[in-house]
CSV table of C-alpha atoms in Angstrom, one decimal:
chain,number,residue,atom,x,y,z
A,1,GLU,CA,119.3,-86.7,150.8
A,2,ALA,CA,120.2,-86.3,147.1
A,3,GLN,CA,117.8,-83.9,145.5
A,4,VAL,CA,117.0,-81.1,143.1
A,5,THR,CA,115.0,-78.3,144.6
A,6,GLN,CA,113.0,-75.6,142.9
A,7,ASN,CA,111.4,-72.4,144.2
A,8,PRO,CA,108.8,-71.3,144.1
A,9,ARG,CA,106.5,-74.3,143.5
A,10,TYR,CA,103.6,-72.2,142.4
A,11,LEU,CA,103.7,-68.6,141.0
A,12,ILE,CA,101.0,-66.4,139.5
A,13,THR,CA,102.3,-63.2,138.0
A,14,VAL,CA,101.4,-60.5,135.4
A,15,THR,CA,102.7,-59.9,132.0
A,16,GLY,CA,106.0,-58.0,132.0
A,17,LYS,CA,107.0,-58.5,135.6
A,18,LYS,CA,110.5,-60.0,135.8
A,19,LEU,CA,110.8,-63.2,137.7
A,20,THR,CA,113.3,-65.9,138.6
A,21,VAL,CA,112.8,-69.5,139.4
A,22,THR,CA,115.6,-71.0,141.4
A,23,CYS,CA,117.0,-74.5,141.0
A,24,SER,CA,119.6,-76.1,143.2
A,25,GLN,CA,121.1,-79.6,143.4
A,26,ASN,CA,123.3,-81.2,146.1
A,27,MET,CA,124.8,-84.0,144.0
A,28,ASN,CA,127.8,-82.2,142.5
A,29,HIS,CA,126.4,-82.8,139.0
A,30,GLU,CA,128.0,-81.0,136.1
A,31,TYR,CA,124.9,-81.0,133.9
A,32,MET,CA,121.8,-79.0,134.6
A,33,SER,CA,118.8,-78.3,132.5
A,34,TRP,CA,115.4,-76.6,132.4
A,35,TYR,CA,112.3,-78.0,130.7
A,36,ARG,CA,108.8,-76.8,130.2
A,37,GLN,CA,105.9,-79.2,130.0
A,38,ASP,CA,102.7,-78.3,128.2
A,39,PRO,CA,99.6,-80.5,127.6
A,40,GLY,CA,100.0,-82.5,124.4
A,41,LEU,CA,103.6,-81.3,123.8
A,42,GLY,CA,105.6,-83.3,126.4
A,43,LEU,CA,108.7,-81.8,127.8
A,44,ARG,CA,110.8,-79.4,125.8
A,45,GLN,CA,114.3,-78.3,126.8
A,46,ILE,CA,114.7,-74.6,127.3
A,47,TYR,CA,118.4,-74.2,128.3
A,48,TYR,CA,121.1,-76.5,129.6
A,49,SER,CA,124.5,-76.2,131.2
A,50,MET,CA,127.4,-78.5,130.9
A,51,ASN,CA,129.3,-76.9,133.8
A,52,VAL,CA,130.0,-73.6,135.5
A,53,GLU,CA,129.8,-70.6,133.1
A,54,VAL,CA,128.8,-72.9,130.2
A,55,THR,CA,125.2,-72.6,129.0
A,56,ASP,CA,123.5,-73.5,125.7
A,57,LYS,CA,120.1,-73.2,124.1
A,58,GLY,CA,117.7,-76.0,124.0
A,59,ASP,CA,114.7,-76.2,121.7
A,60,VAL,CA,112.6,-73.3,123.1
A,61,PRO,CA,115.0,-70.7,124.6
A,62,GLU,CA,113.1,-67.6,123.4
A,63,GLY,CA,112.0,-65.4,126.3
A,64,TYR,CA,114.2,-67.1,128.9
A,65,LYS,CA,117.7,-66.5,130.3
A,66,VAL,CA,119.8,-68.7,132.6
A,67,SER,CA,123.1,-68.4,134.4
A,68,ARG,CA,125.5,-70.9,136.0
A,69,LYS,CA,127.8,-69.0,138.4
A,70,GLU,CA,128.0,-71.9,140.8
A,71,LYS,CA,127.9,-75.6,140.2
A,72,ARG,CA,124.9,-76.3,142.4
A,73,ASN,CA,122.6,-73.5,141.1
A,74,PHE,CA,120.9,-72.9,137.8
A,75,PRO,CA,118.3,-70.1,137.9
A,76,LEU,CA,115.8,-69.6,135.2
A,77,ILE,CA,115.0,-65.9,134.5
A,78,LEU,CA,112.0,-64.5,132.6
A,79,GLU,CA,112.8,-60.9,131.9
A,80,SER,CA,109.3,-60.0,130.6
A,81,PRO,CA,106.9,-62.9,131.1
A,82,SER,CA,104.1,-63.3,128.6
A,83,PRO,CA,100.9,-65.5,128.9
A,84,ASN,CA,102.4,-68.1,126.5
A,85,GLN,CA,105.0,-68.8,129.1
A,86,THR,CA,102.3,-70.2,131.4
A,87,SER,CA,103.5,-73.7,131.9
A,88,LEU,CA,104.9,-76.4,134.3
A,89,TYR,CA,108.7,-76.0,134.6
A,90,PHE,CA,111.2,-78.6,135.6
A,91,CYS,CA,114.8,-78.4,136.5
A,92,ALA,CA,117.0,-81.4,136.2
A,93,SER,CA,120.6,-82.4,136.9
A,94,SER,CA,122.9,-85.2,135.8
A,95,LEU,CA,126.3,-86.6,136.2
A,96,ARG,CA,128.4,-86.7,133.0
A,97,THR,CA,130.9,-89.5,132.5
A,98,SER,CA,133.1,-90.5,129.7
A,99,GLY,CA,130.2,-92.6,128.4
A,100,GLY,CA,128.0,-89.6,128.2
A,101,LEU,CA,125.1,-88.3,130.2
A,102,ASN,CA,123.6,-90.5,132.9
A,103,GLU,CA,120.2,-90.4,134.4
A,104,GLN,CA,118.6,-87.0,135.1
A,105,PHE,CA,117.3,-86.2,138.5
A,106,PHE,CA,114.3,-83.9,138.4
A,107,GLY,CA,113.0,-81.2,140.7
A,108,PRO,CA,109.3,-81.2,141.8
A,109,GLY,CA,108.3,-78.6,139.3
A,110,THR,CA,107.2,-75.0,139.3
A,111,ARG,CA,103.7,-74.2,138.0
A,112,LEU,CA,103.8,-70.7,136.5
A,113,THR,CA,100.7,-68.7,135.4
A,114,VAL,CA,101.2,-65.4,133.6
A,115,LEU,CA,98.1,-63.3,133.4
B,1,SER,CA,111.7,-80.3,117.3
B,2,GLN,CA,110.3,-83.6,118.7
B,3,GLN,CA,112.8,-86.5,118.5
B,4,GLY,CA,111.1,-89.2,120.5
B,5,GLU,CA,107.5,-90.1,119.7
B,6,GLU,CA,105.8,-92.6,122.0
B,7,ASP,CA,103.1,-95.0,120.9
B,8,PRO,CA,100.4,-95.4,121.9
B,9,GLN,CA,99.4,-92.0,123.4
B,10,ALA,CA,97.2,-93.7,126.0
B,11,LEU,CA,96.9,-97.3,127.2
B,12,SER,CA,94.5,-99.0,129.6
B,13,ILE,CA,95.0,-102.5,130.8
B,14,GLN,CA,93.9,-104.8,133.6
B,15,GLU,CA,96.1,-105.2,136.7
B,16,GLY,CA,98.4,-108.1,136.2
B,17,GLU,CA,98.7,-107.8,132.4
B,18,ASN,CA,101.8,-106.6,130.6
B,19,ALA,CA,102.1,-103.1,129.2
B,20,THR,CA,104.2,-102.3,126.1
B,21,MET,CA,105.1,-98.8,125.0
B,22,ASN,CA,107.1,-97.8,122.0
B,23,CYS,CA,109.3,-94.9,121.2
B,24,SER,CA,110.6,-93.8,117.8
B,25,TYR,CA,113.3,-91.2,117.1
B,26,LYS,CA,114.7,-89.5,114.1
B,27,THR,CA,118.5,-89.0,114.4
B,28,SER,CA,121.4,-91.0,115.6
B,29,ILE,CA,121.6,-91.3,119.4
B,30,ASN,CA,124.2,-91.9,122.1
B,31,ASN,CA,121.6,-93.2,124.6
B,32,LEU,CA,117.9,-93.5,125.2
B,33,GLN,CA,116.2,-93.1,128.6
B,34,TRP,CA,112.8,-93.9,129.9
B,35,TYR,CA,111.1,-91.9,132.6
B,36,ARG,CA,107.9,-92.1,134.6
B,37,GLN,CA,105.8,-89.2,135.7
B,38,ASN,CA,102.9,-89.4,138.2
B,39,SER,CA,100.3,-86.8,137.7
B,40,GLY,CA,102.2,-83.5,137.1
B,41,ARG,CA,105.0,-84.4,139.5
B,42,GLY,CA,108.7,-84.6,138.8
B,43,LEU,CA,109.9,-87.2,136.4
B,44,VAL,CA,111.6,-90.3,137.8
B,45,HIS,CA,114.3,-92.1,135.8
B,46,LEU,CA,113.6,-95.8,135.0
B,47,ILE,CA,116.3,-97.1,132.8
B,48,LEU,CA,119.0,-96.0,130.4
B,49,ILE,CA,120.1,-98.0,127.4
B,50,ARG,CA,123.2,-97.0,125.3
B,51,SER,CA,123.3,-97.2,121.6
B,52,ASN,CA,125.6,-100.3,121.7
B,53,GLU,CA,123.1,-102.2,123.8
B,54,ARG,CA,120.1,-104.1,122.5
B,55,GLU,CA,118.2,-105.0,125.7
B,56,LYS,CA,118.2,-104.1,129.3
B,57,HIS,CA,116.2,-105.3,132.4
B,58,SER,CA,115.4,-103.7,135.7
B,59,GLY,CA,113.0,-105.5,137.9
B,60,ARG,CA,109.7,-105.7,136.0
B,61,LEU,CA,111.0,-103.5,133.3
B,62,ARG,CA,112.4,-104.6,130.0
B,63,VAL,CA,113.7,-102.1,127.5
B,64,THR,CA,114.8,-102.9,123.9
B,65,LEU,CA,116.6,-100.7,121.5
B,66,ASP,CA,116.8,-101.2,117.7
B,67,THR,CA,119.1,-98.5,116.3
B,68,SER,CA,118.5,-99.7,112.7
B,69,LYS,CA,114.7,-98.9,113.1
B,70,LYS,CA,115.4,-96.0,115.4
B,71,SER,CA,113.0,-97.4,117.9
B,72,SER,CA,112.8,-98.6,121.5
B,73,SER,CA,110.2,-100.4,123.6
B,74,LEU,CA,109.4,-100.4,127.3
B,75,LEU,CA,107.7,-103.5,128.7
B,76,ILE,CA,106.2,-103.5,132.1
B,77,THR,CA,105.3,-107.0,133.3
B,78,ALA,CA,102.7,-108.0,135.8
B,79,SER,CA,101.3,-104.4,136.0
B,80,ARG,CA,100.2,-102.9,139.3
B,81,ALA,CA,97.9,-100.0,140.1
B,82,ALA,CA,101.0,-98.1,141.2
B,83,ASP,CA,102.2,-98.3,137.6
B,84,THR,CA,99.5,-95.8,136.5
B,85,ALA,CA,101.5,-92.9,135.2
B,86,SER,CA,102.8,-91.2,132.1
B,87,TYR,CA,105.9,-92.7,130.5
B,88,PHE,CA,108.4,-90.7,128.4
B,89,CYS,CA,111.4,-91.6,126.3
B,90,ALA,CA,114.3,-89.2,126.1
B,91,THR,CA,117.2,-89.2,123.6
B,92,GLY,CA,120.6,-87.7,123.6
B,93,GLY,CA,122.1,-87.2,120.2
B,94,ARG,CA,125.2,-89.0,119.1
B,95,LEU,CA,127.2,-85.8,118.5
B,96,ARG,CA,125.5,-83.7,121.2
B,97,ASP,CA,124.1,-85.9,123.9
B,98,ASP,CA,123.8,-83.0,126.2
B,99,LYS,CA,120.8,-81.7,124.2
B,100,ILE,CA,118.0,-83.9,125.4
B,101,ILE,CA,114.7,-84.4,123.5
B,102,PHE,CA,111.7,-85.9,125.1
B,103,GLY,CA,108.7,-87.6,123.4
B,104,LYS,CA,105.1,-86.6,124.2
B,105,GLY,CA,104.6,-89.6,126.4
B,106,THR,CA,102.2,-92.5,126.9
B,107,ARG,CA,99.5,-92.3,129.6
B,108,LEU,CA,99.2,-95.7,131.2
B,109,HIS,CA,96.1,-96.5,133.3
B,110,ILE,CA,96.0,-99.8,135.2
B,111,LEU,CA,92.5,-101.0,135.8
B,112,PRO,CA,91.7,-102.8,139.1
């Protein structure tokens, strides 16, 4: 089954404790992206990747890191989480053609609480 | 920065009626997509319309795009209870369509 998986689905942590949220897709998509969703603000793009070893900042990259060592995986790293990073996080992937990006497939989300 | 802005923010209609949501954006785009989200779950892609298209249909969905007004609309005909969800538009820029910007969404509630 074609899917995007994220782990963990729920996480409660404390300020400053490094954490990683994993994202994996099995559709051989070149494009992967991370978003955060906050009430009243919609989804905002954190980082995205056009292909292996190629990453770029979205609208809200501060406090986050990503890596793309393999095509299927795109982990999101919070080196020193703070309470303002409490949010619902989504990973997504997409096929890229000559006509541009196609539909994005989203993971189920990771609800993160930073105390 | 917010590119797409949906209107209205919330909409309640009777089952069987049509629902229309609008999206406005600010810069030139390569394509515009509509997504549905059920109660905090992952987003599901509904339809993609490219900048050289004016209208697109998919089942009970009809999307229009007016690049001169920088706006798009999503029409759901003959609404059902299962259509209750939040709907988002997302744009990819003409020069950098890999940078995706979502609107804040329209919450649609279908009344029985």
